[in-house]
Short mmCIF file of C-alpha atoms and ligand atoms in Angstrom, two decimals:
data_model
loop_
_atom_site.label_atom_id
_atom_site.label_comp_id
_atom_site.label_asym_id
_atom_site.label_seq_id
_atom_site.Cartn_x
_atom_site.Cartn_y
_atom_site.Cartn_z
CA MET A 147 -22.44 -13.40 -17.93
CA THR A 148 -19.89 -10.92 -16.83
CA THR A 149 -19.85 -9.56 -13.32
CA THR A 150 -17.85 -6.64 -11.96
CA GLU A 151 -15.92 -7.59 -8.84
CA THR A 152 -14.35 -5.68 -6.05
CA PRO A 153 -10.78 -4.87 -7.10
CA SER A 154 -8.83 -6.75 -4.46
CA ILE A 155 -5.41 -8.30 -4.55
CA PHE A 156 -6.89 -11.11 -2.47
CA ALA A 157 -9.28 -12.13 -5.27
CA PRO A 158 -6.84 -12.76 -8.15
CA VAL A 159 -7.88 -14.27 -11.46
CA SER A 160 -4.67 -13.97 -13.46
CA THR A 161 -1.19 -15.53 -13.19
CA PRO A 162 0.95 -12.63 -11.93
CA ALA A 163 -1.84 -11.68 -9.49
CA PHE A 164 -1.89 -15.18 -7.98
CA ALA A 165 1.86 -14.80 -7.24
CA ILE A 166 1.28 -11.39 -5.67
CA ARG A 167 -1.45 -12.77 -3.42
CA ASP A 168 0.77 -15.68 -2.25
CA LEU A 169 3.67 -13.32 -1.55
CA SER A 170 1.31 -10.99 0.38
CA PHE A 171 0.11 -13.83 2.58
CA PHE A 172 3.70 -14.86 3.23
CA VAL A 173 4.72 -11.30 4.23
CA LEU A 174 1.48 -10.88 6.29
CA THR A 175 2.12 -14.11 8.14
CA ILE A 176 5.65 -13.12 9.18
CA THR A 177 4.65 -9.63 10.15
CA ALA A 178 1.58 -10.94 12.09
CA VAL A 179 3.82 -13.27 14.12
CA ILE A 180 6.17 -10.34 14.90
CA PHE A 181 3.23 -8.16 15.89
CA ILE A 182 1.73 -10.76 18.17
CA LEU A 183 5.06 -11.43 19.93
CA VAL A 184 5.85 -7.74 20.41
CA ALA A 185 2.31 -6.76 21.46
CA GLY A 186 2.16 -9.91 23.70
CA PHE A 187 5.36 -9.04 25.48
CA ALA A 188 4.27 -5.47 25.95
CA VAL A 189 0.90 -6.47 27.43
CA TYR A 190 2.61 -9.11 29.61
CA THR A 191 5.12 -6.61 30.95
CA LEU A 192 2.40 -4.03 31.71
CA ILE A 193 0.42 -6.55 33.72
CA ARG A 194 3.30 -8.40 35.38
CA PHE A 195 5.52 -5.47 36.25
CA GLY A 196 3.04 -2.64 36.67
CA ARG A 197 3.35 -0.70 39.95
CA ARG A 198 1.07 -2.11 42.64
CA PRO A 199 -0.26 0.14 45.35
CA ALA A 200 0.40 -2.47 48.04
CA ALA A 201 4.00 -3.25 46.92
CA PRO A 202 6.91 -1.52 48.82
CA ASP A 203 8.36 1.39 46.86
CA ILE A 204 11.75 -0.08 46.08
CA GLU A 205 13.70 0.44 42.87
CA PRO A 206 13.94 -2.65 40.65
CA ALA A 207 17.33 -4.15 39.65
CA GLN A 208 19.00 -1.89 37.04
CA VAL A 209 20.61 -3.66 34.05
CA TYR A 210 23.26 -1.88 31.96
CA GLY A 211 23.74 -3.49 28.56
CA SER A 212 23.57 -7.15 27.49
CA THR A 213 25.60 -8.33 24.57
CA GLN A 214 23.37 -11.39 24.11
CA ILE A 215 20.11 -9.45 23.95
CA GLU A 216 21.57 -6.74 21.73
CA LEU A 217 22.91 -9.37 19.30
CA ALA A 218 19.57 -11.11 19.29
CA TRP A 219 17.56 -8.04 18.47
CA THR A 220 19.97 -7.10 15.74
CA VAL A 221 20.59 -10.45 14.09
CA VAL A 222 17.03 -11.86 14.16
CA PRO A 223 15.38 -8.84 12.41
CA LEU A 224 18.27 -8.78 9.91
CA LEU A 225 17.59 -12.45 9.07
CA ILE A 226 13.84 -11.74 8.70
CA VAL A 227 14.55 -8.86 6.36
CA VAL A 228 16.94 -10.94 4.28
CA VAL A 229 14.32 -13.67 3.94
CA LEU A 230 11.60 -11.14 2.95
CA PHE A 231 13.97 -9.58 0.44
CA LEU A 232 15.01 -12.82 -1.17
CA VAL A 233 11.52 -14.21 -1.46
CA THR A 234 10.19 -10.93 -2.94
CA ALA A 235 13.14 -10.72 -5.39
CA ARG A 236 12.39 -14.24 -6.52
CA TYR A 237 8.74 -13.42 -7.26
CA VAL A 238 9.60 -10.13 -9.01
CA TYR A 239 12.19 -11.90 -11.14
CA ARG A 240 9.80 -14.73 -12.05
CA ILE A 241 7.11 -12.28 -13.16
CA GLU A 242 9.38 -9.89 -15.07
CA ARG A 243 11.37 -12.61 -16.78
CA ARG A 244 8.39 -14.23 -18.40
CA ALA A 245 9.18 -14.31 -22.11
CA GLN A 246 6.47 -13.33 -24.60
CA PRO A 247 5.13 -16.38 -26.42
CA PRO A 248 4.68 -15.90 -30.20
CA ASP A 249 0.88 -16.23 -29.97
CA ALA A 250 0.49 -13.67 -27.17
CA LEU A 251 -1.96 -10.83 -27.72
CA GLU A 252 -0.21 -7.45 -27.89
CA ILE A 253 -1.88 -4.29 -26.60
CA THR A 254 -0.48 -0.79 -26.17
CA VAL A 255 -1.99 1.32 -23.38
CA VAL A 256 -1.22 5.08 -23.45
CA GLY A 257 -1.81 7.17 -20.35
CA ASN A 258 -3.33 10.61 -20.97
CA GLN A 259 -4.64 13.27 -18.61
CA TRP A 260 -7.13 11.68 -17.71
CA TRP A 261 -8.01 8.65 -19.81
CA TRP A 262 -6.39 5.60 -21.31
CA GLU A 263 -5.91 5.09 -25.03
CA ILE A 264 -5.89 1.43 -25.95
CA ARG A 265 -4.42 0.19 -29.19
CA TYR A 266 -4.37 -3.29 -30.72
CA PRO A 267 -1.62 -2.80 -33.36
CA LYS A 268 -2.08 -6.18 -35.03
CA PHE A 269 -5.87 -5.68 -35.34
CA GLY A 270 -5.81 -2.02 -36.30
CA ILE A 271 -8.14 -1.14 -33.40
CA VAL A 272 -8.00 2.01 -31.29
CA THR A 273 -10.32 2.46 -28.37
CA ALA A 274 -10.31 3.94 -24.88
CA ASN A 275 -10.66 3.06 -21.20
CA GLU A 276 -11.92 -0.49 -21.78
CA LEU A 277 -9.53 -3.30 -22.40
CA HIS A 278 -10.92 -6.49 -24.01
CA VAL A 279 -8.88 -9.62 -23.77
CA PRO A 280 -9.43 -13.37 -24.24
CA VAL A 281 -9.55 -15.73 -21.30
CA SER A 282 -6.66 -18.14 -20.89
CA GLU A 283 -7.74 -21.78 -20.83
CA ALA A 284 -5.75 -24.78 -19.66
CA ALA A 285 -6.10 -26.30 -23.15
CA ARG A 286 -5.02 -23.06 -24.79
CA PRO A 287 -3.02 -20.70 -22.57
CA THR A 288 -3.38 -17.15 -23.85
CA LEU A 289 -1.15 -14.42 -22.50
CA THR A 290 -1.72 -10.71 -23.07
CA PHE A 291 1.36 -8.50 -23.11
CA ILE A 292 0.67 -4.81 -22.47
CA THR A 293 3.05 -2.07 -23.53
CA LEU A 294 2.65 1.07 -21.38
CA GLN A 295 3.41 4.61 -22.53
CA SER A 296 2.44 8.11 -21.49
CA VAL A 297 1.94 11.27 -23.55
CA ASP A 298 2.10 13.69 -20.70
CA VAL A 299 2.87 12.96 -17.03
CA ALA A 300 3.51 9.84 -14.94
CA HIS A 301 0.45 7.53 -14.49
CA SER A 302 0.27 4.00 -13.15
CA PHE A 303 -1.56 1.00 -14.61
CA TRP A 304 -3.19 -1.10 -11.94
CA VAL A 305 -5.88 -3.76 -12.24
CA PRO A 306 -5.43 -5.54 -8.85
CA GLN A 307 -7.06 -8.81 -9.84
CA LEU A 308 -4.94 -9.22 -12.96
CA SER A 309 -1.43 -7.94 -12.30
CA GLY A 310 0.75 -5.75 -10.12
CA LYS A 311 1.08 -1.99 -10.48
CA MET A 312 3.27 -0.67 -13.23
CA ASP A 313 4.18 2.95 -13.67
CA VAL A 314 3.38 4.66 -16.99
CA ILE A 315 6.18 7.12 -17.61
CA PRO A 316 6.72 9.66 -20.45
CA ASN A 317 9.57 8.78 -22.80
CA LYS A 318 9.84 5.26 -21.31
CA THR A 319 8.18 2.05 -22.36
CA ASN A 320 7.13 -0.36 -19.56
CA ARG A 321 5.44 -3.66 -19.88
CA VAL A 322 3.10 -5.91 -17.95
CA TRP A 323 1.49 -9.17 -18.86
CA ILE A 324 -1.63 -10.87 -17.71
CA GLU A 325 -3.12 -14.32 -18.04
CA PRO A 326 -6.73 -14.08 -16.90
CA GLN A 327 -8.23 -17.45 -16.14
CA ARG A 328 -11.81 -16.46 -15.51
CA VAL A 329 -14.25 -14.66 -17.73
CA GLY A 330 -15.56 -11.40 -16.19
CA THR A 331 -15.14 -7.64 -15.85
CA TYR A 332 -12.30 -6.37 -13.69
CA VAL A 333 -11.77 -2.79 -12.73
CA GLY A 334 -8.59 -0.85 -12.42
CA GLN A 335 -7.47 2.65 -11.67
CA CYS A 336 -4.64 5.00 -12.35
CA ALA A 337 -2.43 4.53 -9.32
CA GLU A 338 -0.04 7.46 -9.55
CA TYR A 339 -1.20 10.98 -8.82
CA CYS A 340 -1.38 12.70 -12.25
CA GLY A 341 -3.32 15.89 -11.72
CA LEU A 342 -6.78 17.18 -10.90
CA GLN A 343 -8.74 14.23 -12.25
CA HIS A 344 -6.41 11.38 -11.20
CA ALA A 345 -9.37 9.84 -9.32
CA LEU A 346 -11.45 9.76 -12.51
CA MET A 347 -8.98 7.75 -14.57
CA LEU A 348 -10.67 4.44 -14.35
CA LEU A 349 -10.00 1.40 -16.40
CA LYS A 350 -12.05 -1.70 -17.11
CA VAL A 351 -10.81 -5.03 -18.38
CA VAL A 352 -13.35 -7.31 -19.98
CA VAL A 353 -12.17 -10.92 -20.17
CA HIS A 354 -14.11 -12.80 -22.89
CA PRO A 355 -14.32 -16.40 -23.98
CA ARG A 356 -12.08 -16.72 -27.02
CA ASP A 357 -14.81 -16.70 -29.73
CA GLU A 358 -16.59 -13.78 -28.04
CA PHE A 359 -13.25 -11.86 -28.02
CA LEU A 360 -12.78 -12.52 -31.75
CA ALA A 361 -16.34 -11.26 -32.41
CA TRP A 362 -15.54 -8.08 -30.47
CA VAL A 363 -12.38 -7.61 -32.53
CA ALA A 364 -14.39 -8.03 -35.76
CA SER A 365 -17.01 -5.51 -34.64
CA GLN A 366 -14.38 -2.97 -33.70
CA GLN A 367 -12.65 -3.42 -37.00
CA THR A 368 -15.67 -2.44 -39.08
CA ALA A 369 -16.21 1.24 -39.96
CA PRO A 370 -19.41 2.64 -38.54
CA ALA A 371 -22.45 2.36 -40.83
CA LEU A 372 -23.53 5.60 -42.56
CA HIS A 373 -27.15 6.54 -41.99
CA GLU A 374 -28.78 9.16 -44.21
CA ALA A 375 -30.78 10.41 -41.22
CA THR A 376 -27.66 11.36 -39.32
CA ARG A 377 -25.84 13.01 -42.24
CA PRO A 378 -26.33 16.60 -40.84
CA GLY A 379 -24.82 15.53 -37.52
CA ARG A 380 -21.91 13.86 -39.34
CA GLU A 381 -21.26 16.98 -41.41
CA LEU A 382 -21.47 19.12 -38.27
CA PHE A 383 -18.93 16.83 -36.56
CA SER A 384 -16.57 17.18 -39.54
CA SER A 385 -16.95 20.97 -39.62
CA LEU A 386 -16.28 21.58 -35.93
CA ALA A 387 -13.17 21.46 -33.80
CA CYS A 388 -14.14 17.91 -32.75
CA ILE A 389 -11.95 16.53 -35.57
CA ASN A 390 -8.83 18.23 -34.28
CA CYS A 391 -8.83 15.89 -31.26
CA HIS A 392 -11.01 12.92 -32.19
CA SER A 393 -10.99 10.22 -34.87
CA VAL A 394 -13.95 8.54 -36.43
CA ARG A 395 -12.95 6.12 -39.23
CA GLY A 396 -14.47 7.16 -42.56
CA THR A 397 -14.66 10.86 -41.67
CA PRO A 398 -12.10 13.70 -41.88
CA GLY A 399 -11.73 13.32 -38.10
CA ASN A 400 -8.30 11.88 -37.37
CA GLY A 401 -7.22 13.75 -34.27
CA VAL A 402 -5.37 11.81 -31.58
CA PHE A 403 -5.51 14.12 -28.54
CA GLY A 404 -8.84 12.70 -27.41
CA PRO A 405 -10.39 9.22 -27.46
CA ASP A 406 -11.12 7.55 -30.81
CA LEU A 407 -14.86 7.80 -31.25
CA THR A 408 -15.32 5.25 -34.11
CA HIS A 409 -17.23 2.90 -31.73
CA VAL A 410 -17.78 5.29 -28.83
CA MET A 411 -21.22 3.87 -27.97
CA SER A 412 -19.73 0.40 -27.46
CA ARG A 413 -18.07 1.71 -24.31
CA SER A 414 -19.92 1.76 -20.99
CA THR A 415 -18.71 5.12 -19.62
CA LEU A 416 -17.68 8.60 -20.72
CA GLY A 417 -14.65 10.45 -19.37
CA ALA A 418 -12.84 7.26 -18.18
CA GLY A 419 -15.54 6.27 -15.68
CA ALA A 420 -16.89 9.76 -14.99
CA VAL A 421 -20.41 8.97 -16.04
CA ARG A 422 -22.48 6.19 -17.70
CA ASN A 423 -22.41 6.37 -21.45
CA THR A 424 -26.03 7.14 -22.55
CA PRO A 425 -27.16 9.53 -25.30
CA GLU A 426 -28.43 11.94 -22.63
CA ASN A 427 -25.12 11.96 -20.80
CA LEU A 428 -23.23 12.21 -24.10
CA ARG A 429 -25.23 15.31 -24.94
CA ALA A 430 -24.47 16.85 -21.55
CA TRP A 431 -20.81 15.89 -21.92
CA VAL A 432 -20.44 17.57 -25.31
CA LYS A 433 -22.25 20.63 -23.98
CA ASP A 434 -19.88 20.95 -21.06
CA PRO A 435 -17.48 18.12 -20.06
CA ALA A 436 -16.54 20.03 -16.89
CA ALA A 437 -20.05 19.43 -15.53
CA PHE A 438 -19.01 15.77 -15.06
CA LYS A 439 -15.24 16.11 -14.86
CA ALA A 440 -13.79 19.46 -13.79
CA GLY A 441 -10.54 20.22 -15.63
CA ALA A 442 -11.18 17.73 -18.44
CA LEU A 443 -9.08 18.92 -21.37
CA MET A 444 -12.06 18.83 -23.76
CA PRO A 445 -13.58 22.34 -23.92
CA ALA A 446 -17.30 23.08 -23.77
CA MET A 447 -18.35 23.15 -27.39
CA LYS A 448 -20.74 26.13 -27.11
CA LEU A 449 -23.33 24.57 -29.41
CA ASP A 450 -26.98 25.52 -29.45
CA ASP A 451 -29.69 22.92 -28.69
CA ALA A 452 -30.43 22.13 -32.33
CA GLN A 453 -26.69 21.56 -33.08
CA LEU A 454 -26.31 19.41 -29.97
CA ASP A 455 -29.26 17.25 -31.00
CA GLN A 456 -27.81 16.75 -34.51
CA LEU A 457 -24.30 16.01 -33.30
CA VAL A 458 -25.35 13.64 -30.53
CA GLY A 459 -27.85 12.02 -32.87
CA TYR A 460 -24.91 11.11 -35.08
CA LEU A 461 -22.44 10.11 -32.29
CA ALA A 462 -25.12 7.86 -30.75
CA THR A 463 -25.02 5.69 -33.89
CA LEU A 464 -21.33 4.93 -33.48
CA ARG A 465 -21.72 1.48 -31.94
CU1 CUA B 64 -3.29 9.10 -14.37
CU2 CUA B 64 -3.34 9.25 -11.96
#
């Protein structure tokens, strides 16, 4: 049902992104006309006034200054720049002024080196790297307002098909809003250089039909089921340094430096898009995250094979 599309500003599916595409076409049209005129005159001049071998070698007429031409090439570009500025300002104003309706979904996205924490304060959900939102229908418009924060350095939130870029700055709260009008999976990327693994700070937005979104919320709100078979792995998890950085609801683990693992297996990738999330990759990740993502702040856990099997056996049940 969901398809992942090429992240292009020319394939918008959400209200602010429609405006950005329209503005881009407007600017591209004006600059294309300027390019064609300038390049056309240049080519015409080359052909028309190029030196011909047969022509007598006489100097052409020399022109020193022309008030009319100088005024024209000053005033016309000035007017074009003013038009571009005013139109852009109008779009920016219209997008940023949008008031939050009372029934809007609120999400907080926190930039970390190098992953995204995603919180749904009203639902008590904490997850990572994958944003789930409801689709907005004509009969029931649904806006999602996203609060952006950073715990370390400057990042930038950008899902081209849904909204414009917005910087994620430490000690400052920024906001974006989206109104996706088509169900699907849309990819985004940190758009501000933030250190070694800036390129592996991917983001995915899954737009669900409304009832499917509510089902996702309900599944994320439940605590993971306890299986007797995975008890040794659970106890190992609680006894290791894992719990200093990671949370799993219902365990002593309540760390916040790393992603919440309560439903880790419901996510499609590990390390913010570094590798597909399968039990085999999860095992290799726990063994040595740097194998997939050099510089990842999670250390290699230095576990032996039996411990790895137990631990991953437990983590793989966190659906
Ligand atoms: Cu975070 Cu680039």
